[in-house]
Amino acid sequence: MSEPIPFFRHDLGEGEVEAFRRALADPILTTGDTVALFERRFAAEVGRGHAVAVTSCTGALHLSLIVFGIGPGDEVITTPLTFIATSTAIFEAGATPVLVDVEPETGNLDVARIEAAITPRTKAIIPVHLYGQMVDMRALRALADRHRLRIIEDAAHCVEGRRDGVGPGQLGDTACFSFYATKSITCGEGGAIVTDDEALAARLRRLRLHGMTKAAADRQREGYQHWDMTELGWKYNLDNLQAAILLPQLDRLEANWAKRSAIAAEYERRLLNVPGLSLPRTRPGVRHARHLFPVWIANDKRDQVVGALQSRGISVMVNYRAIHLLSYFQKTLGHAPGAFPNAERIGDATLSLPMYPALLPEQQARVADALIDAVAPFVEVRAPAEVARSL
Ligand SMILES: Cc1ncc(COP(=O)(O)O)c(C=O)c1O
């Protein structure tokens, strides 16, 4: 068999090793100046005033809910077609996720369906910029303003994305990013919250560290001074070692995005008109972050196609099966199959292909050819007479 093709390969190298070495030489390993530097550079990269670095996007979503006072008795509208963390953060805050179906063409939360789900308990909306394509934030902001709701953007897939000139966090109250192992920049596990509101950022910095008024870096700068705990926080602070690994990656962000975009364009060229496959649509005005490259397999054959690709050494993922049908969600929210048909249809059809800067053209060609071979047996071949009748 030819060389296996992994689903993801990070591109961390000498630059990160050197940055890590320097961070080890600093007496402060925990949250300090390197984190502050990363926060300034990341905020500038996404065009926002402030970034607060945390240990995960899940923590970022959780803290955003807490900072807006959202908790028991409150409802938060979000999508069933996402990683579970979007909703688990809502459960962790003590609130209830209220799921709304997605657009059939993109998989993104369908803004037109949200109004019908708003109740007097609704406090916020968490859109997910799925695969790297932003939700229509202008429409969502207008809707949220009419109902005085917060918007917390799950931008785990969307560092580089824009829509109609708007970036993550520009119209939302906060936007939350992930630096998990397979994201476009990574330190293994990590995340950030961005906002243009300075006071909100300062409060998020306290909340990420127990609600303490001073951190280790303050003690180093100013010597020991008594600190206070003003409100209940969590332990979500990113450390200097992780920030050191992230910093050099910011210099490659655009170049790596361009490489992923070129790979996506080549997949589209090869796969656009293949019977048995469809691709999510990219809306006009979207600068797609190209975090994932999903294809949707017709005729309920996704799992067979996953098996066929894996047997040829090609690793793929499923992002995502509709979460309301997972056991915990069925138990807590009580949705039956059929509750969100678009999310279920996409969740049962989708698989994600390898797409990362180090993917070679010949590897990509192998992936595309193997996929075309794998779907071919499942495409309905209609008799000529039948085709003629349907014209
Ligand atoms: C859409 C989405 N939201 C949230 C998360 C959670 O991110 P983290 O692992 O950094 O908590 C992920 C992670 O894969 C994700 O894909």
CSV table of N, CA, C and O in Angstrom, one decimal, residues 94-155:
chain,number,residue,atom,x,y,z
A,94,GLY,N,-24.6,26.5,33.4
A,94,GLY,CA,-25.8,26.2,34.1
A,94,GLY,C,-27.0,26.6,33.2
A,94,GLY,O,-28.2,26.5,33.7
A,95,ALA,N,-26.8,27.1,32.0
A,95,ALA,CA,-27.9,27.5,31.1
A,95,ALA,C,-28.3,26.3,30.2
A,95,ALA,O,-27.7,25.2,30.3
A,96,THR,N,-29.3,26.6,29.4
A,96,THR,CA,-29.8,25.5,28.5
A,96,THR,C,-29.6,25.9,27.0
A,96,THR,O,-30.0,27.0,26.6
A,97,PRO,N,-29.0,25.0,26.3
A,97,PRO,CA,-28.9,25.2,24.8
A,97,PRO,C,-30.2,25.0,24.2
A,97,PRO,O,-30.9,24.1,24.4
A,98,VAL,N,-30.6,26.0,23.3
A,98,VAL,CA,-31.8,25.9,22.5
A,98,VAL,C,-31.3,25.8,21.0
A,98,VAL,O,-30.7,26.7,20.5
A,99,LEU,N,-31.5,24.6,20.4
A,99,LEU,CA,-30.9,24.4,19.1
A,99,LEU,C,-31.9,24.8,18.0
A,99,LEU,O,-33.1,24.7,18.1
A,100,VAL,N,-31.2,25.4,17.0
A,100,VAL,CA,-32.0,25.8,15.8
A,100,VAL,C,-31.3,25.2,14.6
A,100,VAL,O,-30.1,25.2,14.5
A,101,ASP,N,-32.1,24.8,13.6
A,101,ASP,CA,-31.6,24.1,12.4
A,101,ASP,C,-30.7,25.0,11.6
A,101,ASP,O,-30.7,26.2,11.7
A,102,VAL,N,-29.9,24.3,10.7
A,102,VAL,CA,-28.9,25.0,9.9
A,102,VAL,C,-29.3,25.2,8.5
A,102,VAL,O,-30.3,24.6,8.0
A,103,GLU,N,-28.6,26.0,7.7
A,103,GLU,CA,-28.9,26.2,6.3
A,103,GLU,C,-28.5,24.9,5.6
A,103,GLU,O,-27.3,24.4,5.8
A,104,PRO,N,-29.3,24.4,4.7
A,104,PRO,CA,-28.9,23.2,4.0
A,104,PRO,C,-27.7,23.3,3.1
A,104,PRO,O,-27.0,22.4,2.8
A,105,GLU,N,-27.5,24.5,2.6
A,105,GLU,CA,-26.4,24.7,1.6
A,105,GLU,C,-25.0,24.9,2.3
A,105,GLU,O,-24.0,24.7,1.6
A,106,THR,N,-25.0,25.4,3.5
A,106,THR,CA,-23.7,25.7,4.1
A,106,THR,C,-23.4,25.0,5.4
A,106,THR,O,-22.3,24.8,5.9
A,107,GLY,N,-24.5,24.5,6.1
A,107,GLY,CA,-24.3,23.9,7.5
A,107,GLY,C,-24.3,25.0,8.6
A,107,GLY,O,-24.2,24.6,9.8
A,108,ASN,N,-24.3,26.2,8.2
A,108,ASN,CA,-24.2,27.3,9.3
A,108,ASN,C,-25.6,27.5,9.8
A,108,ASN,O,-26.6,27.4,9.1
A,109,LEU,N,-25.6,28.0,11.1
A,109,LEU,CA,-26.9,28.3,11.8
A,109,LEU,C,-27.7,29.2,10.8
A,109,LEU,O,-27.3,30.2,10.3
A,110,ASP,N,-29.0,28.8,10.7
A,110,ASP,CA,-29.9,29.5,9.8
A,110,ASP,C,-30.5,30.7,10.6
A,110,ASP,O,-31.5,30.6,11.4
A,111,VAL,N,-30.0,31.9,10.3
A,111,VAL,CA,-30.4,33.1,11.0
A,111,VAL,C,-31.9,33.3,10.9
A,111,VAL,O,-32.6,33.8,11.9
A,112,ALA,N,-32.5,33.0,9.7
A,112,ALA,CA,-34.0,33.2,9.5
A,112,ALA,C,-34.8,32.3,10.4
A,112,ALA,O,-36.0,32.6,10.6
A,113,ARG,N,-34.3,31.3,11.0
A,113,ARG,CA,-35.1,30.4,11.9
A,113,ARG,C,-35.0,30.8,13.4
A,113,ARG,O,-35.6,30.2,14.2
A,114,ILE,N,-34.1,31.7,13.7
A,114,ILE,CA,-33.8,32.0,15.1
A,114,ILE,C,-34.9,32.6,15.8
A,114,ILE,O,-35.3,32.3,17.0
A,115,GLU,N,-35.6,33.6,15.2
A,115,GLU,CA,-36.6,34.4,15.9
A,115,GLU,C,-37.7,33.5,16.5
A,115,GLU,O,-38.1,33.7,17.7
A,116,ALA,N,-38.0,32.4,15.8
A,116,ALA,CA,-39.1,31.6,16.3
A,116,ALA,C,-38.7,30.8,17.6
A,116,ALA,O,-39.5,30.3,18.3
A,117,ALA,N,-37.4,30.8,17.9
A,117,ALA,CA,-36.9,30.0,19.0
A,117,ALA,C,-36.7,31.0,20.2
A,117,ALA,O,-36.3,30.5,21.3
A,118,ILE,N,-36.8,32.3,20.1
A,118,ILE,CA,-36.6,33.2,21.1
A,118,ILE,C,-37.7,33.2,22.1
A,118,ILE,O,-38.9,33.2,21.8
A,119,THR,N,-37.4,33.1,23.4
A,119,THR,CA,-38.4,33.1,24.5
A,119,THR,C,-38.0,34.2,25.5
A,119,THR,O,-36.9,34.8,25.4
A,120,PRO,N,-38.8,34.5,26.5
A,120,PRO,CA,-38.4,35.5,27.5
A,120,PRO,C,-37.1,35.1,28.2
A,120,PRO,O,-36.4,35.9,28.9
A,121,ARG,N,-36.7,33.8,28.2
A,121,ARG,CA,-35.5,33.3,28.9
A,121,ARG,C,-34.3,33.5,28.0
A,121,ARG,O,-33.2,33.2,28.5
A,122,THR,N,-34.4,33.7,26.7
A,122,THR,CA,-33.3,33.7,25.9
A,122,THR,C,-32.4,34.9,26.2
A,122,THR,O,-32.8,36.0,26.4
A,123,LYS,N,-31.1,34.6,26.4
A,123,LYS,CA,-30.1,35.7,26.8
A,123,LYS,C,-29.0,35.9,25.7
A,123,LYS,O,-28.4,36.9,25.6
A,124,ALA,N,-28.8,34.8,24.9
A,124,ALA,CA,-27.6,35.0,24.0
A,124,ALA,C,-27.8,34.0,22.8
A,124,ALA,O,-28.6,33.1,22.9
A,125,ILE,N,-27.0,34.3,21.8
A,125,ILE,CA,-26.9,33.4,20.6
A,125,ILE,C,-25.4,33.0,20.4
A,125,ILE,O,-24.6,33.9,20.5
A,126,ILE,N,-25.1,31.8,20.2
A,126,ILE,CA,-23.7,31.4,19.9
A,126,ILE,C,-23.7,30.8,18.5
A,126,ILE,O,-24.0,29.6,18.2
A,127,PRO,N,-23.4,31.7,17.5
A,127,PRO,CA,-23.2,31.1,16.1
A,127,PRO,C,-21.8,30.5,16.0
A,127,PRO,O,-20.9,30.8,16.7
A,128,VAL,N,-21.7,29.5,15.2
A,128,VAL,CA,-20.5,28.8,14.9
A,128,VAL,C,-20.1,29.1,13.5
A,128,VAL,O,-20.9,28.8,12.6
A,129,HIS,N,-18.9,29.6,13.2
A,129,HIS,CA,-18.5,29.8,11.8
A,129,HIS,C,-17.9,28.5,11.3
A,129,HIS,O,-16.7,28.3,11.2
A,130,LEU,N,-18.9,27.7,10.9
A,130,LEU,CA,-18.6,26.3,10.6
A,130,LEU,C,-17.6,26.1,9.4
A,130,LEU,O,-17.8,26.7,8.3
A,131,TYR,N,-16.7,25.3,9.6
A,131,TYR,CA,-15.6,24.9,8.6
A,131,TYR,C,-14.7,26.1,8.3
A,131,TYR,O,-13.7,25.9,7.5
A,132,GLY,N,-15.1,27.3,8.7
A,132,GLY,CA,-14.3,28.5,8.4
A,132,GLY,C,-15.1,29.6,7.7
A,132,GLY,O,-14.6,30.6,7.3
A,133,GLN,N,-16.4,29.3,7.4
A,133,GLN,CA,-17.3,30.2,6.7
A,133,GLN,C,-18.1,31.0,7.8
A,133,GLN,O,-18.8,30.3,8.5
A,134,MET,N,-18.0,32.3,7.8
A,134,MET,CA,-18.7,33.0,8.8
A,134,MET,C,-20.2,33.0,8.6
A,134,MET,O,-20.7,33.0,7.5
A,135,VAL,N,-20.9,33.0,9.7
A,135,VAL,CA,-22.4,33.2,9.7
A,135,VAL,C,-22.6,34.6,9.3
A,135,VAL,O,-21.7,35.5,9.4
A,136,ASP,N,-23.8,34.9,8.8
A,136,ASP,CA,-24.2,36.3,8.3
A,136,ASP,C,-24.3,37.1,9.6
A,136,ASP,O,-25.4,37.3,10.2
A,137,MET,N,-23.2,37.7,10.0
A,137,MET,CA,-23.1,38.5,11.3
A,137,MET,C,-23.9,39.8,11.2
A,137,MET,O,-24.5,40.2,12.3
A,138,ARG,N,-24.1,40.4,10.1
A,138,ARG,CA,-24.8,41.6,10.0
A,138,ARG,C,-26.3,41.3,10.3
A,138,ARG,O,-26.9,42.0,11.1
A,139,ALA,N,-26.8,40.3,9.7
A,139,ALA,CA,-28.2,39.9,9.9
A,139,ALA,C,-28.4,39.5,11.4
A,139,ALA,O,-29.4,39.8,12.1
A,140,LEU,N,-27.4,38.7,11.9
A,140,LEU,CA,-27.6,38.2,13.3
A,140,LEU,C,-27.5,39.3,14.3
A,140,LEU,O,-28.3,39.3,15.3
A,141,ARG,N,-26.6,40.3,14.1
A,141,ARG,CA,-26.5,41.4,15.0
A,141,ARG,C,-27.8,42.2,15.0
A,141,ARG,O,-28.3,42.6,16.1
A,142,ALA,N,-28.4,42.4,13.8
A,142,ALA,CA,-29.7,43.2,13.8
A,142,ALA,C,-30.7,42.5,14.6
A,142,ALA,O,-31.5,43.1,15.4
A,143,LEU,N,-30.8,41.2,14.4
A,143,LEU,CA,-31.8,40.3,15.1
A,143,LEU,C,-31.5,40.4,16.6
A,143,LEU,O,-32.5,40.6,17.4
A,144,ALA,N,-30.3,40.2,17.0
A,144,ALA,CA,-29.9,40.2,18.4
A,144,ALA,C,-30.3,41.6,19.1
A,144,ALA,O,-30.8,41.6,20.2
A,145,ASP,N,-30.0,42.6,18.4
A,145,ASP,CA,-30.3,44.0,18.9
A,145,ASP,C,-31.8,44.2,19.1
A,145,ASP,O,-32.2,44.7,20.1
A,146,ARG,N,-32.6,43.7,18.2
A,146,ARG,CA,-34.0,43.8,18.3
A,146,ARG,C,-34.5,43.1,19.6
A,146,ARG,O,-35.5,43.5,20.2
A,147,HIS,N,-33.9,42.0,20.0
A,147,HIS,CA,-34.3,41.3,21.1
A,147,HIS,C,-33.4,41.4,22.3
A,147,HIS,O,-33.5,40.7,23.3
A,148,ARG,N,-32.4,42.4,22.3
A,148,ARG,CA,-31.5,42.7,23.3
A,148,ARG,C,-30.8,41.4,23.8
A,148,ARG,O,-30.7,41.1,25.0
A,149,LEU,N,-30.2,40.7,22.8
A,149,LEU,CA,-29.5,39.5,23.1
A,149,LEU,C,-28.0,39.6,22.9
A,149,LEU,O,-27.5,40.4,22.0
A,150,ARG,N,-27.2,38.9,23.7
A,150,ARG,CA,-25.7,38.9,23.4
A,150,ARG,C,-25.4,37.9,22.3
A,150,ARG,O,-26.1,37.0,22.1
A,151,ILE,N,-24.3,38.2,21.6
A,151,ILE,CA,-23.8,37.2,20.6
A,151,ILE,C,-22.4,36.9,21.1
A,151,ILE,O,-21.5,37.7,21.3
A,152,ILE,N,-22.2,35.5,21.3
A,152,ILE,CA,-20.8,35.0,21.6
A,152,ILE,C,-20.5,34.1,20.4
A,152,ILE,O,-21.1,33.1,20.1
A,153,GLU,N,-19.5,34.6,19.6
A,153,GLU,CA,-19.1,33.8,18.4
A,153,GLU,C,-18.2,32.6,18.7
A,153,GLU,O,-17.2,32.8,19.4
A,154,ASP,N,-18.6,31.5,18.2
A,154,ASP,CA,-17.7,30.3,18.3
A,154,ASP,C,-16.9,30.4,17.0
A,154,ASP,O,-17.3,30.0,15.9
A,155,ALA,N,-15.6,31.0,17.1
A,155,ALA,CA,-14.8,31.2,15.9
A,155,ALA,C,-13.6,30.2,15.9
A,155,ALA,O,-12.5,30.4,15.4
